[in-house]
Short mmCIF file of C-alpha atoms and ligand atoms in Angstrom, two decimals:
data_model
loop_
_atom_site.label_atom_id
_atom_site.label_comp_id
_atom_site.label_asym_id
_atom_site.label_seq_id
_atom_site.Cartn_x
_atom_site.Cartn_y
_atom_site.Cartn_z
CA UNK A 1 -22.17 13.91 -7.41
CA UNK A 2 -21.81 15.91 -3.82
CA UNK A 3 -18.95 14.17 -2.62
CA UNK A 4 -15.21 15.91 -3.42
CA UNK A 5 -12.81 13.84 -5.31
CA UNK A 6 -9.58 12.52 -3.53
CA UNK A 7 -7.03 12.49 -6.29
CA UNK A 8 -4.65 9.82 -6.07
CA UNK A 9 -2.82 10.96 -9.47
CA UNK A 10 -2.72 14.29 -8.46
CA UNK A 11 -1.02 13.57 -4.82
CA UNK A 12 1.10 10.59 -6.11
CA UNK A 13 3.05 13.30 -8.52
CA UNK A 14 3.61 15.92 -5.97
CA UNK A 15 4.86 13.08 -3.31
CA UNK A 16 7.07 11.46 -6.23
CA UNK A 17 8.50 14.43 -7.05
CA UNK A 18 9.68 15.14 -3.54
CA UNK A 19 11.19 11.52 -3.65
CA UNK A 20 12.93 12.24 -7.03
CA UNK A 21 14.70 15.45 -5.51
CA UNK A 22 15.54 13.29 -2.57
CA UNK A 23 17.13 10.39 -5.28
CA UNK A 24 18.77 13.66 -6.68
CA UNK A 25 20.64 14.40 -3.52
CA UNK A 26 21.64 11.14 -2.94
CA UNK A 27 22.57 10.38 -6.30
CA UNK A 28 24.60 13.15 -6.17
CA UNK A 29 26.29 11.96 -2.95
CA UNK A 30 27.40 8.96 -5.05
CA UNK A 31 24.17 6.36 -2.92
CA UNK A 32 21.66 5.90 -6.33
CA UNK A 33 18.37 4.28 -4.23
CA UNK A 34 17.87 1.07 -5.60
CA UNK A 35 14.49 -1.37 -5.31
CA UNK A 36 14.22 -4.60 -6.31
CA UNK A 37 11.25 -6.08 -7.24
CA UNK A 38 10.76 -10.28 -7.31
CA UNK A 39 8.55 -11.83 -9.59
CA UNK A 40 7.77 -15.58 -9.55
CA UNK A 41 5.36 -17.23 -11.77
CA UNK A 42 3.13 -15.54 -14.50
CA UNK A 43 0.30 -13.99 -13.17
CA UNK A 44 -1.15 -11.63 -15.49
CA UNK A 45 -2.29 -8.64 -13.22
CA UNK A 46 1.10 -9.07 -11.08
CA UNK A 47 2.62 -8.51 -14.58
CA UNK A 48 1.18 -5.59 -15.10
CA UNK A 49 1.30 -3.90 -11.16
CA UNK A 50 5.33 -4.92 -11.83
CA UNK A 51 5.80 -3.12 -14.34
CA UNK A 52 4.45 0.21 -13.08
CA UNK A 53 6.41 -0.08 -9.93
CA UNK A 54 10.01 -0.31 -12.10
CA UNK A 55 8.17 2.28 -14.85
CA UNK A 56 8.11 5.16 -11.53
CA UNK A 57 10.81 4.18 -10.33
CA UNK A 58 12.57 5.00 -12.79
CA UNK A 59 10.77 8.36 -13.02
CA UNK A 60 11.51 9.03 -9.76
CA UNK A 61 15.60 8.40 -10.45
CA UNK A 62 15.61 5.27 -8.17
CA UNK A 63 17.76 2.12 -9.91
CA UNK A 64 15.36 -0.80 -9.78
CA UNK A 65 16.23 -4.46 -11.08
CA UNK A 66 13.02 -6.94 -11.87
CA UNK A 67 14.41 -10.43 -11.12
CA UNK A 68 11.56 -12.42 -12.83
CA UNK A 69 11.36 -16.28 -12.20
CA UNK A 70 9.27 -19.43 -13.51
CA UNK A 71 6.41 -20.88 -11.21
CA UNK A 72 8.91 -23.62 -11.08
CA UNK A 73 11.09 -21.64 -8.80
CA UNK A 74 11.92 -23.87 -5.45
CA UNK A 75 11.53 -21.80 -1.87
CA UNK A 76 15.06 -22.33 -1.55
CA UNK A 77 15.96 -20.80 -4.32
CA UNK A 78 13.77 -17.74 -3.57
CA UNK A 79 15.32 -17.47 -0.48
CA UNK A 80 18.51 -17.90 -1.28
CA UNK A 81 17.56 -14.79 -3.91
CA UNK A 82 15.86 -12.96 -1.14
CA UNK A 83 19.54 -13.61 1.04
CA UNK A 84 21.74 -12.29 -2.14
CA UNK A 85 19.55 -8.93 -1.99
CA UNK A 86 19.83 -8.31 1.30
CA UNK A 87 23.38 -8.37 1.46
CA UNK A 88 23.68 -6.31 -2.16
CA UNK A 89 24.81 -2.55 -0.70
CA UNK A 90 23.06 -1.43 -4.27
CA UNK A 91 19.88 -2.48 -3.14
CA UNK A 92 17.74 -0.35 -0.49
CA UNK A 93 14.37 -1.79 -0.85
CA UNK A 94 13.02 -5.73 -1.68
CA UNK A 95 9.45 -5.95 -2.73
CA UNK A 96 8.32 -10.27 -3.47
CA UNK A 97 5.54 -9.36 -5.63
CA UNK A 98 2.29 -11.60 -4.02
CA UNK A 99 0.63 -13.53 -4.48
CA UNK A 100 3.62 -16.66 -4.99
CA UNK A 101 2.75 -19.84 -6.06
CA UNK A 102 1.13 -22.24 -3.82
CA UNK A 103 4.21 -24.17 -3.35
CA UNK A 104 6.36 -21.32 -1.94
CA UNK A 105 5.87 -20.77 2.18
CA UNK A 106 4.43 -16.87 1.47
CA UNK A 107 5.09 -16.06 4.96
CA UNK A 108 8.99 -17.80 5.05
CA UNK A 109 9.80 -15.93 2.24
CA UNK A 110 8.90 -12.43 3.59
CA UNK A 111 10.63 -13.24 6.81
CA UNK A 112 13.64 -13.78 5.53
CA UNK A 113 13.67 -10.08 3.84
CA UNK A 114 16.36 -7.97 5.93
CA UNK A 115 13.66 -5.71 7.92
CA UNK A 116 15.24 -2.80 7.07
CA UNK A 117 14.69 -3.44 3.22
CA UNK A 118 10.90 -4.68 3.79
CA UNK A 119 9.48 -1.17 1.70
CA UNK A 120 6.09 -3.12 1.58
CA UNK A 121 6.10 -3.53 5.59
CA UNK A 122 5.11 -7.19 5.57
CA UNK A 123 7.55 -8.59 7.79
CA UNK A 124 6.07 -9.28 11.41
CA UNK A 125 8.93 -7.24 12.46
CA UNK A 126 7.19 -3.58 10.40
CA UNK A 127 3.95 -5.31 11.83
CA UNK A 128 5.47 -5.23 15.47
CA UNK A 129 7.00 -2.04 15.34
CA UNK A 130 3.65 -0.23 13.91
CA UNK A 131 1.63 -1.74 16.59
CA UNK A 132 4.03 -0.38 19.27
CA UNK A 133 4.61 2.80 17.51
CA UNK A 134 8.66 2.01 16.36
CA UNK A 135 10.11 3.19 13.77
CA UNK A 136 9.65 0.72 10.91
CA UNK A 137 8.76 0.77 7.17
CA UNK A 138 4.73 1.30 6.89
CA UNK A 139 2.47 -0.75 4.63
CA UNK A 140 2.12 0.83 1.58
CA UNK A 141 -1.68 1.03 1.01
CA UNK A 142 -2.70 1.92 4.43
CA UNK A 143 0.02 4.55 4.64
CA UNK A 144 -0.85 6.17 1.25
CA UNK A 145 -4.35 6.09 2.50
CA UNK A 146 -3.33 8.01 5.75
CA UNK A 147 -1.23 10.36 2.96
CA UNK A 148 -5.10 11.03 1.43
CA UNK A 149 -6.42 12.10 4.54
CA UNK A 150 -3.44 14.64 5.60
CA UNK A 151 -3.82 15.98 1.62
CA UNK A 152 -7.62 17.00 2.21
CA UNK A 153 -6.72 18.54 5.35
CA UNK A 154 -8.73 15.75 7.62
CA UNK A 155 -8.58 15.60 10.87
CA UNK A 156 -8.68 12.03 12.30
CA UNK A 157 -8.10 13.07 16.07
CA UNK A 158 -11.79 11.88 18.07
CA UNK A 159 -13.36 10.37 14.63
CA UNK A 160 -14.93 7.24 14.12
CA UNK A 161 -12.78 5.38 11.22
CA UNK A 162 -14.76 1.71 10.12
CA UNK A 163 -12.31 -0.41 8.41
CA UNK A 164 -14.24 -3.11 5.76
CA UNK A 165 -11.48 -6.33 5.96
CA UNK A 166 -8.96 -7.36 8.13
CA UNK A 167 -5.89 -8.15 6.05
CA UNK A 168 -2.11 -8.28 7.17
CA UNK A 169 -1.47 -5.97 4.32
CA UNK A 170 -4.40 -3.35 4.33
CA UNK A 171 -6.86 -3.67 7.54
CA UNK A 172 -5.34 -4.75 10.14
CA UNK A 173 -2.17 -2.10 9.74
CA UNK A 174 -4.82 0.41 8.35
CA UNK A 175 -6.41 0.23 12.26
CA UNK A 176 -3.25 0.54 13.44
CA UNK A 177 -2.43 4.17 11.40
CA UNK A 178 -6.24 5.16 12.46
CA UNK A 179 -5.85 4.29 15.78
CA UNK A 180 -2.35 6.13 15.83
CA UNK A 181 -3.88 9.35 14.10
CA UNK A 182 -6.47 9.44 17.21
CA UNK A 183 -9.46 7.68 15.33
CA UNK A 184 -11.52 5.34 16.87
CA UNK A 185 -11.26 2.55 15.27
CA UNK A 186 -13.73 -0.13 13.96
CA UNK A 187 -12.79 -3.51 12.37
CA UNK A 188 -15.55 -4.79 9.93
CA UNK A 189 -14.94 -8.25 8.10
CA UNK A 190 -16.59 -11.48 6.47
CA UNK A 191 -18.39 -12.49 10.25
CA UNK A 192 -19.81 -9.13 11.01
CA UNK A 193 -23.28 -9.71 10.64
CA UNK A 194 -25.00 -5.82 10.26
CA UNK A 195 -22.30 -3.73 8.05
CA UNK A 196 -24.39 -1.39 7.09
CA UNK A 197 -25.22 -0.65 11.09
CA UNK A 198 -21.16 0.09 11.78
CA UNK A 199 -20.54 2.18 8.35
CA UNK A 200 -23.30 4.12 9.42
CA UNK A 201 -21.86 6.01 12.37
CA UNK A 202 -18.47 6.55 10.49
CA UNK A 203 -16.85 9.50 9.87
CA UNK A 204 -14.05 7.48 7.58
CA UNK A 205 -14.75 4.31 5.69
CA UNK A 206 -12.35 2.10 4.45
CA UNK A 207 -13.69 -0.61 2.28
CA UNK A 208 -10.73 -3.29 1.59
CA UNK A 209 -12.81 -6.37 0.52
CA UNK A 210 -11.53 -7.41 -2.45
CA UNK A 211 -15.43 -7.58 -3.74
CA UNK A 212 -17.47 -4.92 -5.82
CA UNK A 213 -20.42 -3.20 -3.63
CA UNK A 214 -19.79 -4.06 -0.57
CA UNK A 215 -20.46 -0.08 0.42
CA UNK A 216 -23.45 1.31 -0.95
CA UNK A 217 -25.23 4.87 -0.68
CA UNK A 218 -27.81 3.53 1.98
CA UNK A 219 -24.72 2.40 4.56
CA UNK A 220 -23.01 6.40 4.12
CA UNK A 221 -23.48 9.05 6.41
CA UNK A 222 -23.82 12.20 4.68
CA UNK A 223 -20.44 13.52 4.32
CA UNK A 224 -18.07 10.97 5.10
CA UNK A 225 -14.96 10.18 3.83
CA UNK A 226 -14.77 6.85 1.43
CA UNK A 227 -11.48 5.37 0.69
CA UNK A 228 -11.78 2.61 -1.69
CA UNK A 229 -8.87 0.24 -1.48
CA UNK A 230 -10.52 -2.71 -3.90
CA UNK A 231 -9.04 -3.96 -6.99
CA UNK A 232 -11.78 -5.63 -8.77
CA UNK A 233 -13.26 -6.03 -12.59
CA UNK A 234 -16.46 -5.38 -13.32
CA UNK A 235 -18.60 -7.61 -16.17
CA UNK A 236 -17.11 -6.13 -18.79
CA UNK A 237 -13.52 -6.23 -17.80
CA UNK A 238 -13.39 -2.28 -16.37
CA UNK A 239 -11.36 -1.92 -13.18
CA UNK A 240 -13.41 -0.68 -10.12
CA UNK A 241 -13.30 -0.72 -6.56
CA UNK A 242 -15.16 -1.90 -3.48
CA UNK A 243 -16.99 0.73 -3.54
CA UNK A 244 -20.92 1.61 -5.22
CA UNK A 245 -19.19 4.59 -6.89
CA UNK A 246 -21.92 6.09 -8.41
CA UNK A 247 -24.40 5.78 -5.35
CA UNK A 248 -22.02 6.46 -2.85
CA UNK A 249 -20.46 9.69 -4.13
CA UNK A 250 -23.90 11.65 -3.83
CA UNK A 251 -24.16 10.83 -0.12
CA UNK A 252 -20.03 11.58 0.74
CA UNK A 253 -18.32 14.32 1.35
CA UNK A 254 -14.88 12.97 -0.11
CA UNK A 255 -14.40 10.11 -2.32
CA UNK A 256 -11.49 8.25 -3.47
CA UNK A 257 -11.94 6.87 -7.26
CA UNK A 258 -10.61 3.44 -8.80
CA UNK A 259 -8.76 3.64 -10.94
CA UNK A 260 -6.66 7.16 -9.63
CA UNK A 261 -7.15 6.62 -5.72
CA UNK A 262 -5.61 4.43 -3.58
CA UNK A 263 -3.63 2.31 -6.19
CA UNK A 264 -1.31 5.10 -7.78
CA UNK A 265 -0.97 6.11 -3.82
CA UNK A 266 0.17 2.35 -2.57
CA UNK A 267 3.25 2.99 -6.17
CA UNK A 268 4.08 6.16 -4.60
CA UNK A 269 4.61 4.90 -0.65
CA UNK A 270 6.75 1.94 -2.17
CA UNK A 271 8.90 4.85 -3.32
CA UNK A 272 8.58 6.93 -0.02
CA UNK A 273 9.66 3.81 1.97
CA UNK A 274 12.62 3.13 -0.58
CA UNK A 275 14.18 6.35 -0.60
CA UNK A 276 13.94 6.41 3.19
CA UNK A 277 16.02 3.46 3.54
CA UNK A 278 18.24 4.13 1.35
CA UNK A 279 18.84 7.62 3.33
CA UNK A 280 19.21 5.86 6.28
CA UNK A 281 21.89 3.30 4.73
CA UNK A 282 23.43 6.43 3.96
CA UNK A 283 23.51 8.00 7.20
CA UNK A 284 24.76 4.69 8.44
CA UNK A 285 27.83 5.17 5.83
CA UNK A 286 28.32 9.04 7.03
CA UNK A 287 28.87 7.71 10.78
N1 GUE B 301 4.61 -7.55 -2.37
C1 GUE B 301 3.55 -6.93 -2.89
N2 GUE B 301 3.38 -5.59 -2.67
C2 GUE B 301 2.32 -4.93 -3.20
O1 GUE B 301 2.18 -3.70 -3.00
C3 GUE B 301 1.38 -5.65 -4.00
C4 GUE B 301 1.59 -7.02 -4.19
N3 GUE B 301 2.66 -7.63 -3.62
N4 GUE B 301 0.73 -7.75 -4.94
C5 GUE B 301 -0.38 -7.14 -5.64
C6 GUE B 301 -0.88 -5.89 -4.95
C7 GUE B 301 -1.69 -4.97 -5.82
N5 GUE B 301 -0.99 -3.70 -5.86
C8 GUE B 301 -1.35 -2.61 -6.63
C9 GUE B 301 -0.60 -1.47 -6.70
C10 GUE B 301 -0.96 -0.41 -7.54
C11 GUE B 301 -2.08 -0.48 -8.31
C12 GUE B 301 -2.41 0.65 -9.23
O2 GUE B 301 -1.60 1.52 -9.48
N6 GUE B 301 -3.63 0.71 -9.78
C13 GUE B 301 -4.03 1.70 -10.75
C14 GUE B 301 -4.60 1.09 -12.01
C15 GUE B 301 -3.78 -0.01 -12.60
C16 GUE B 301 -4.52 -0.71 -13.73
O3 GUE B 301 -5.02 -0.02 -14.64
O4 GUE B 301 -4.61 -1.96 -13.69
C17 GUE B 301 -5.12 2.60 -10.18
O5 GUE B 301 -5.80 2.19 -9.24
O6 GUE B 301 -5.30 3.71 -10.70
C18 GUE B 301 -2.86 -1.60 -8.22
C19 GUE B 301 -2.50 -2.64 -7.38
C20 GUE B 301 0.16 -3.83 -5.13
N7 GUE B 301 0.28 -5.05 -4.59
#
């Protein structure tokens, strides 16, 4: 292994503890932060990615309330939920845990979120303002991936970032935070028929499939930067990422692992963007 390690654990604890001492000072101003976090339907792995965002934060000292529901939920009643929340003063952030079931309008639902509780920057109107560089709440995995780079001391300014995937929630906003930082920016996704010629000329990869290997050694130039944002299980049931790990890693020059990268990173944003809000709905108070 060549490439440096980009530790996700490591950053996540220093950033959460500058959002606990934050909590502290507002607790102490009588505003405790509060998220709430919706859960419809029993997916297993949304199960388990619910439960560590209440588990930190409640490290953090944020209040957070899990409102869990059947699949049988109707939209209306989600959005009626989604309604209650935004006008609760207690509550600072909303977070609909995706994906919902198949009968519930994904997109209605996060549109009816008050956009200045949308902590997971979904609604079009966080989309709108990060593509014309407003002020509004950044999507949590591209933003903690943007929180990597600054940690290693990279500068983005006349690189070439390639971004694998073209998501509402990871590559499209990712392009936008690389494009921001002065990158040039590539979008790679399921039509692009020579990967391997783009990811060669980057300077920053960002592989955000969803599928294991799509980035191997052979498409690296020596001493990139790899940030794997995939969430996927290999044969025998270990978690791993987009990314060849093994391969890739003696080619790069930084490397983000799964798991420790990029997920414990997209936890600690969701904090980042809550206690932000919530210090704005306190400045609105002071006024
Ligand atoms: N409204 C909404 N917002 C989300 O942010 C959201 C969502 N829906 N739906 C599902 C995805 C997935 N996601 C993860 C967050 C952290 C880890 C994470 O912490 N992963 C650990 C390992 C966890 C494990 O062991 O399973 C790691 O990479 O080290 C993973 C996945 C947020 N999502």
């Amino acid at each position: 292994m060549t490439a440096q390690l980009i530790d996700g654990n490591a950053l996540s604890k220093k950033l959460r503890g500058e959002v606990a001492a934050r909590a502290a000072a507002l607790t102490a101003q009588g505003l405790k932060p509060g998220l709430a976090v919706v859960l419809v339907g029993d997916n297993p792995a949304s199960q388990v990615y619910v439960r560590n965002k209440v588990k930190a934060c409640e490290e953090a000292g944020l209040h957070s309330v899990l409102e869990k529901y059947d699949a049988s939920l109707t939209e209306a009643a989600l959005l009626a939920r989604v309604d209650a929340l935004n006008q609760d003063p207690t509550i600072h952030g909303i977070l609909v845990q995706l994906p919902l079931p198949a009968h519930i309008d994904a997109h209605k639902v996060i549109e009816a979120i008050a956009p200045e509780k949308d902590v997971d920057g979904f609604h079009v109107a966080s989309a709108g303002a990060l593509m014309v560089g407003q002020e509004g709440f950044k999507p949590c995995t591209p933003y903690g991936c943007m929180k990597m780079l600054e940690y290693i001391g990279y500068e983005t300014r006349g690189k070439h970032a390639v971004v694998i995937g073209r998501s509402n929630i990871v590559g499209k906003p990712m392009a936008m935070l690389l494009l921001q930082a002065n990158a040039t920016v590539t979008v790679c996704h399921s039509a692009t028929p020579d990967l391997a010629h783009f990811t060669r000329q980057a300077d920053i990869v960002v592989a955000a499939v969803g599928k294991r290997n799509v980035l191997t050694a052979d498409m690296v130039k020596p001493g990139a930067v790899v940030l794997d944002v995939g969430m996927n299980r290999t044969d025998d049931g270990k978690l791993c990422g987009d990314v060849d790990f093994a391969g890739v890693s003696q080619v790069a020059g930084w490397i983000t692992p799964v798991p420790g990268g990029v997920g414990p990173m997209t936890i600690t944003m969701l904090l980042v963007n809550t206690i932000e809000s919530a210090e704005r709905a306190a400045q609105s108070v002071d006024r």
